[in-house]
Structure formats: C-alpha cells, structure tokens
Amino acid sequence: FKFTKYSDKIFTEAIYGGEQIDKQIAALQRPTHIVVATPGRLIDLLQRKAIDLGGVQTIVLDEADEMLSMGFKKELDEILGFLTAVECKWLFSATMPDGIQDIVKRHLSKDAVRVQVNRKNVVNAKIAHQYLICEETDKLFVLLQFLKSEQKNRGVVFCRTKAMAQKLAKQLIAKNIATDAIHGDLLQKERDKVLRAFKNTTLQVLVATDVAARGLDIEGLSYVVHYQLPESEEYYTHRSGRTARAGKEGISLCLVNAKEIKTLRNYERTLSIGFKQIRAEK
C-alpha cells in the first residue's frame, strides 16, 4: 500500500473491519486500481453490491495460512468463487497446511508453480540469537533487568496469548516503562494508535502476540524478547525478523525453562542458527 505513492496514477483503497463501512463504500466510488482487503469486510461489501470484482486481473493472497488460522477459509473460498476467470493468482504462505493445499487445488491452476525459499536463507545473519534459563516466577524480574540494560533502545516483547500480552504490558507500565500491547482483539484504529505511538518513540516497549505483529515494519528496533516461545519455527523467524533491519544488528532473546532448551535445539537444526546462553544479573 505504501509503495504505490511512488508510482504514477495508481489508486489504492484499503478496506477492513473496525472502520465505518459507509466511508469505505464512498471511497470505492473513485477510480481504484488496487484493493487491499480483509476477507470479512470484502465479503460484506460484495453482499451489499458495493464492490464489483468483474474487472479484476490479478489476485494476491498474502499470509494465507494466517487467514486460515483466523477462521477465514469459508470467506476465502467464497471470494475466490467470484474470481474464477482471473488467470493471474498469487498465494504467499509461511506454511502449507491441508487448508492451503485445498485452496491451491480448488482455486489455482493445476499447473501452478510452487516457489519455496530455502530455510537457511530465511533468518537474518545479523541477529544474535540468545537464551536465558529462568523459572516462570522469575521471568518478569529477568525481563526488567534486560530492559534496563537496553533502556536507550526500543524493542518488541512477544507473548503467545492476548491475555498474557495485556497482563505483561500492565506489569511493565507499573514499573514505569513506556509500554503498550497489540493483540487480535484490538480494532484497527486502536492498533494504529498504538503503532503510531511506538513509531514516534513515545513507547519504549511493544508487547505483542504473533498474529498482531505479522507485517510489523518499524525501523530501529534493537531487540525482540520471546517472553513465551512461539508455536513453530516459522513464528520464531517472523518474530526475530522485527529486529536487525536495514543492515543493522539486533538481539533475539528467548526466556526459557530447562525443558524448553529442546525446542531451541530444534530451531537451530531447522533454521541453521546458533543460540548463545546468557545469564541474568544478580
């Protein structure tokens, strides 16, 4: 969406839930070359006959596995059903679960070309992967010590659940650390407000869940902390990729218990990376 401003005469509209649909309908009355949409809101507009997909020449499904994990399989099938005549179809996905393979078989060409990135080339070599062993009861203290050492820098702390993200953000705020959280329950305008505060350096720390942080692109982040390990190595890649951008170096720190070391070893094998153990300050 941002890149279109560098092109001539390309008009783009973003349509998504949480915003007034009447304004979006009005915006679509203008000449529009590209529509960036969430599945639910696009279906809503189709049902209202507020958008015509008859002239679509290209469709792109970005982060398709995430849309499926959020329960949008039915909506995607319905949308693609309107676009059977479209010859140029692109699907991007970090994983290929059965639901994605079903979409490929049903809606893409039988001759569709699959391009897969070598896992060894996925993780940024400028990221220092570290881990610190601690008990659950000590995690907050350990995190506070780390944030103190990075107080001149900004970063993202990842949690697996929205409840944990909200709880941790409140705990950090109570310790006078400028913090806010993003998670799946936020309306788009609420999410945008938090991200604006983080981008303009009003916030030092952003606490986030995996789904909410997908596509997060903020320059100058010195670290990410995995307060809770992600569900898969793909999520670890997405998380750690928030730091060490534009040629800079960054830290990806995992707070783990002794049993979770096995998971880190799996990351090392799968992603061809190495973890260095660090110890908490006493």
XYZ file of C-alpha atoms in Angstrom:
282
model
C 0.000 0.000 0.000
C 2.819 2.436 0.912
C 4.791 1.743 -2.258
C 2.000 2.939 -4.552
C 2.811 6.573 -3.746
C 5.991 6.183 -5.793
C 4.055 5.131 -8.904
C 2.095 7.277 -11.328
C -1.684 7.159 -11.414
C -2.197 4.061 -9.277
C -5.105 4.457 -6.882
C -5.380 2.098 -3.916
C -8.029 1.602 -1.253
C -7.683 -0.363 2.000
C -10.890 -1.941 3.318
C -11.060 -3.715 6.656
C -13.252 -4.159 9.701
C -13.314 -1.708 12.569
C -13.777 1.297 10.279
C -17.014 2.881 9.060
C -18.180 0.875 6.068
C -20.049 3.840 4.558
C -16.784 5.751 4.192
C -15.164 2.756 2.540
C -18.089 2.370 0.130
C -17.801 6.044 -0.789
C -14.051 5.703 -1.337
C -14.607 2.784 -3.715
C -16.679 5.014 -5.986
C -13.435 6.663 -7.049
C -11.245 5.034 -9.729
C -9.456 2.203 -7.915
C -6.690 0.021 -9.329
C -5.757 -1.949 -6.209
C -7.927 -3.011 -3.288
C -6.176 -4.245 -0.139
C -8.831 -6.061 1.882
C -9.506 -8.353 4.796
C -11.748 -11.318 3.884
C -14.643 -10.469 6.196
C -15.029 -6.855 5.095
C -14.677 -7.767 1.411
C -17.492 -10.324 1.742
C -19.620 -7.681 3.445
C -19.068 -5.274 0.554
C -19.816 -7.981 -2.005
C -23.094 -8.809 -0.276
C -24.018 -5.116 -0.334
C -23.051 -4.986 -4.030
C -20.761 -2.108 -3.101
C -17.790 -3.545 -4.980
C -17.555 -5.150 -8.425
C -14.825 -7.741 -8.953
C -15.645 -8.222 -12.612
C -12.619 -6.291 -13.818
C -10.063 -7.950 -11.542
C -6.994 -9.186 -13.420
C -4.754 -10.245 -10.527
C -5.452 -11.578 -7.042
C -2.876 -11.959 -4.274
C -3.467 -13.945 -1.078
C -0.846 -12.734 1.387
C -0.164 -14.668 4.609
C -2.777 -17.189 3.543
C -2.011 -19.570 6.412
C -2.695 -16.791 8.908
C -6.077 -16.072 7.344
C -6.941 -19.744 7.655
C -5.811 -19.895 11.285
C -8.126 -16.955 11.989
C -11.074 -18.894 10.555
C -11.426 -17.260 7.127
C -11.398 -20.446 4.998
C -15.091 -20.110 4.085
C -14.684 -16.433 3.188
C -11.638 -17.134 1.019
C -13.485 -19.877 -0.849
C -16.398 -17.515 -1.439
C -14.178 -14.663 -2.638
C -12.201 -16.920 -4.965
C -15.512 -18.231 -6.285
C -16.165 -14.735 -7.652
C -12.768 -14.733 -9.357
C -12.687 -17.993 -11.302
C -11.882 -16.175 -14.554
C -8.796 -14.470 -13.118
C -5.700 -16.082 -14.600
C -3.029 -14.375 -12.500
C -3.246 -15.668 -8.935
C -0.538 -15.454 -6.284
C -0.569 -17.133 -2.883
C 2.008 -16.426 -0.179
C 2.166 -18.633 2.907
C 4.761 -19.408 5.570
C 3.368 -22.932 5.918
C 1.375 -25.310 3.715
C -1.314 -26.929 5.895
C -4.127 -29.001 4.375
C -6.394 -25.966 4.115
C -3.871 -24.107 1.952
C -3.322 -27.138 -0.264
C -7.091 -27.385 -0.715
C -7.224 -23.741 -1.859
C -4.406 -24.396 -4.334
C -6.206 -27.425 -5.797
C -9.630 -25.801 -5.966
C -8.859 -22.242 -6.982
C -5.417 -22.077 -8.582
C -4.320 -23.606 -11.858
C -3.406 -27.280 -11.836
C -0.132 -26.121 -13.370
C 0.536 -23.594 -10.593
C 4.242 -23.133 -9.919
C 5.417 -23.527 -6.317
C 8.408 -21.459 -5.195
C 9.882 -22.328 -1.807
C 12.533 -20.295 -0.015
C 15.446 -22.262 1.398
C 15.100 -22.192 5.193
C 18.815 -21.498 5.514
C 18.302 -18.164 3.760
C 15.305 -17.085 5.841
C 16.901 -15.840 9.067
C 18.885 -12.591 9.093
C 22.555 -13.320 9.796
C 22.914 -10.048 11.740
C 20.613 -11.268 14.525
C 22.308 -12.523 17.703
C 20.198 -15.418 18.984
C 20.392 -15.722 22.764
C 18.605 -17.570 25.536
C 18.378 -17.234 29.283
C 17.170 -20.031 31.541
C 14.797 -18.968 34.304
C 11.715 -20.167 36.130
C 8.302 -18.759 35.279
C 8.193 -16.887 38.583
C 11.457 -15.103 37.730
C 10.615 -14.116 34.155
C 9.347 -10.631 34.917
C 12.422 -9.792 37.003
C 14.737 -11.122 34.286
C 12.887 -9.160 31.618
C 13.124 -5.975 33.678
C 16.878 -6.459 34.051
C 17.247 -6.887 30.306
C 15.102 -3.834 29.533
C 17.179 -1.811 31.983
C 20.314 -2.738 30.041
C 18.540 -1.689 26.825
C 16.829 1.415 28.208
C 18.190 3.614 25.421
C 16.813 1.239 22.800
C 13.383 0.040 21.708
C 12.079 -3.430 21.001
C 9.204 -5.899 20.949
C 8.317 -8.469 23.619
C 6.311 -11.423 22.289
C 3.681 -13.453 24.126
C 1.611 -16.375 22.853
C -1.751 -15.158 24.153
C -3.573 -11.837 24.257
C -4.246 -12.335 27.977
C -0.522 -12.640 28.690
C 0.265 -9.669 26.447
C -2.226 -7.478 28.302
C -1.005 -8.654 31.700
C 2.667 -8.127 30.873
C 2.050 -4.658 29.434
C 0.325 -3.630 32.673
C 3.214 -5.032 34.727
C 5.782 -3.075 32.715
C 3.738 0.119 32.923
C 3.624 -0.355 36.707
C 7.443 -0.358 36.599
C 7.425 2.990 34.759
C 8.359 1.526 31.391
C 6.561 3.195 28.476
C 4.677 0.205 27.122
C 1.550 -0.785 25.236
C 0.214 -4.013 23.754
C -1.213 -5.112 20.412
C -3.292 -8.260 20.033
C -6.093 -9.670 17.933
C -8.929 -8.110 19.941
C -7.945 -4.541 19.101
C -9.908 -2.639 16.485
C -7.812 -1.477 13.552
C -7.935 2.146 14.708
C -6.797 1.070 18.202
C -3.929 -0.925 16.705
C -2.951 2.019 14.512
C -2.922 4.323 17.546
C -0.557 2.022 19.451
C 1.747 1.619 16.463
C 1.871 5.379 15.876
C 2.950 5.878 19.491
C 5.610 3.199 19.086
C 6.900 4.576 15.787
C 7.228 8.129 17.102
C 9.201 6.765 20.113
C 6.545 7.634 22.695
C 6.749 3.965 23.698
C 9.928 2.084 24.552
C 8.446 -1.407 24.505
C 5.700 -3.005 22.442
C 4.175 -6.214 23.813
C 2.646 -8.246 21.001
C 1.066 -11.534 20.023
C 2.194 -13.333 16.876
C -0.885 -12.639 14.755
C -0.991 -8.952 15.689
C 2.677 -8.451 14.853
C 2.678 -10.090 11.409
C 3.783 -7.495 8.895
C 5.057 -5.158 11.613
C 7.699 -2.962 9.986
C 9.342 -0.443 12.307
C 12.893 0.752 11.831
C 15.483 0.901 14.568
C 14.337 -1.948 16.822
C 17.348 -3.226 18.744
C 15.835 -6.395 20.155
C 12.961 -8.804 20.381
C 12.257 -10.831 23.513
C 10.377 -14.116 23.420
C 8.666 -13.974 26.802
C 6.884 -17.128 25.706
C 8.251 -19.278 22.874
C 6.225 -19.293 19.652
C 4.249 -22.277 18.380
C 6.616 -23.004 15.489
C 9.966 -22.143 13.958
C 8.137 -20.111 11.297
C 6.802 -17.828 14.018
C 10.282 -17.598 15.514
C 11.538 -16.382 12.148
C 8.750 -13.799 11.892
C 9.355 -12.585 15.440
C 13.126 -12.293 15.256
C 12.864 -10.591 11.871
C 11.446 -7.469 13.532
C 14.999 -6.525 14.550
C 18.312 -6.149 12.679
C 16.763 -4.372 9.707
C 18.422 -2.174 7.091
C 21.829 -3.732 7.704
C 21.809 -3.139 11.458
C 22.450 -5.713 14.176
C 19.881 -6.912 16.699
C 19.205 -9.327 19.554
C 16.619 -12.096 19.709
C 16.386 -13.225 23.346
C 14.401 -16.272 24.494
C 13.371 -16.597 28.146
C 13.028 -20.342 28.668
C 12.914 -23.038 31.304
C 15.190 -26.078 31.187
C 12.630 -28.212 29.333
C 12.342 -25.681 26.508
C 16.010 -25.982 25.550
C 14.954 -28.885 23.331
C 12.792 -26.505 21.309
C 15.727 -24.141 20.801
C 17.868 -27.015 19.550
C 15.143 -27.782 17.035
C 15.233 -24.144 15.869
C 18.999 -24.449 15.451
C 18.682 -27.527 13.242
C 15.731 -26.298 11.219
C 16.824 -22.687 10.705
C 20.607 -23.221 10.675
C 21.200 -20.757 13.504
C 23.051 -20.915 16.809
C 21.907 -19.818 20.262
C 24.227 -18.393 22.893
C 23.321 -18.758 26.558
C 23.494 -15.644 28.700
C 22.989 -15.329 32.436
C 20.817 -12.961 34.408
C 22.413 -10.266 36.509
C 22.110 -10.873 40.243
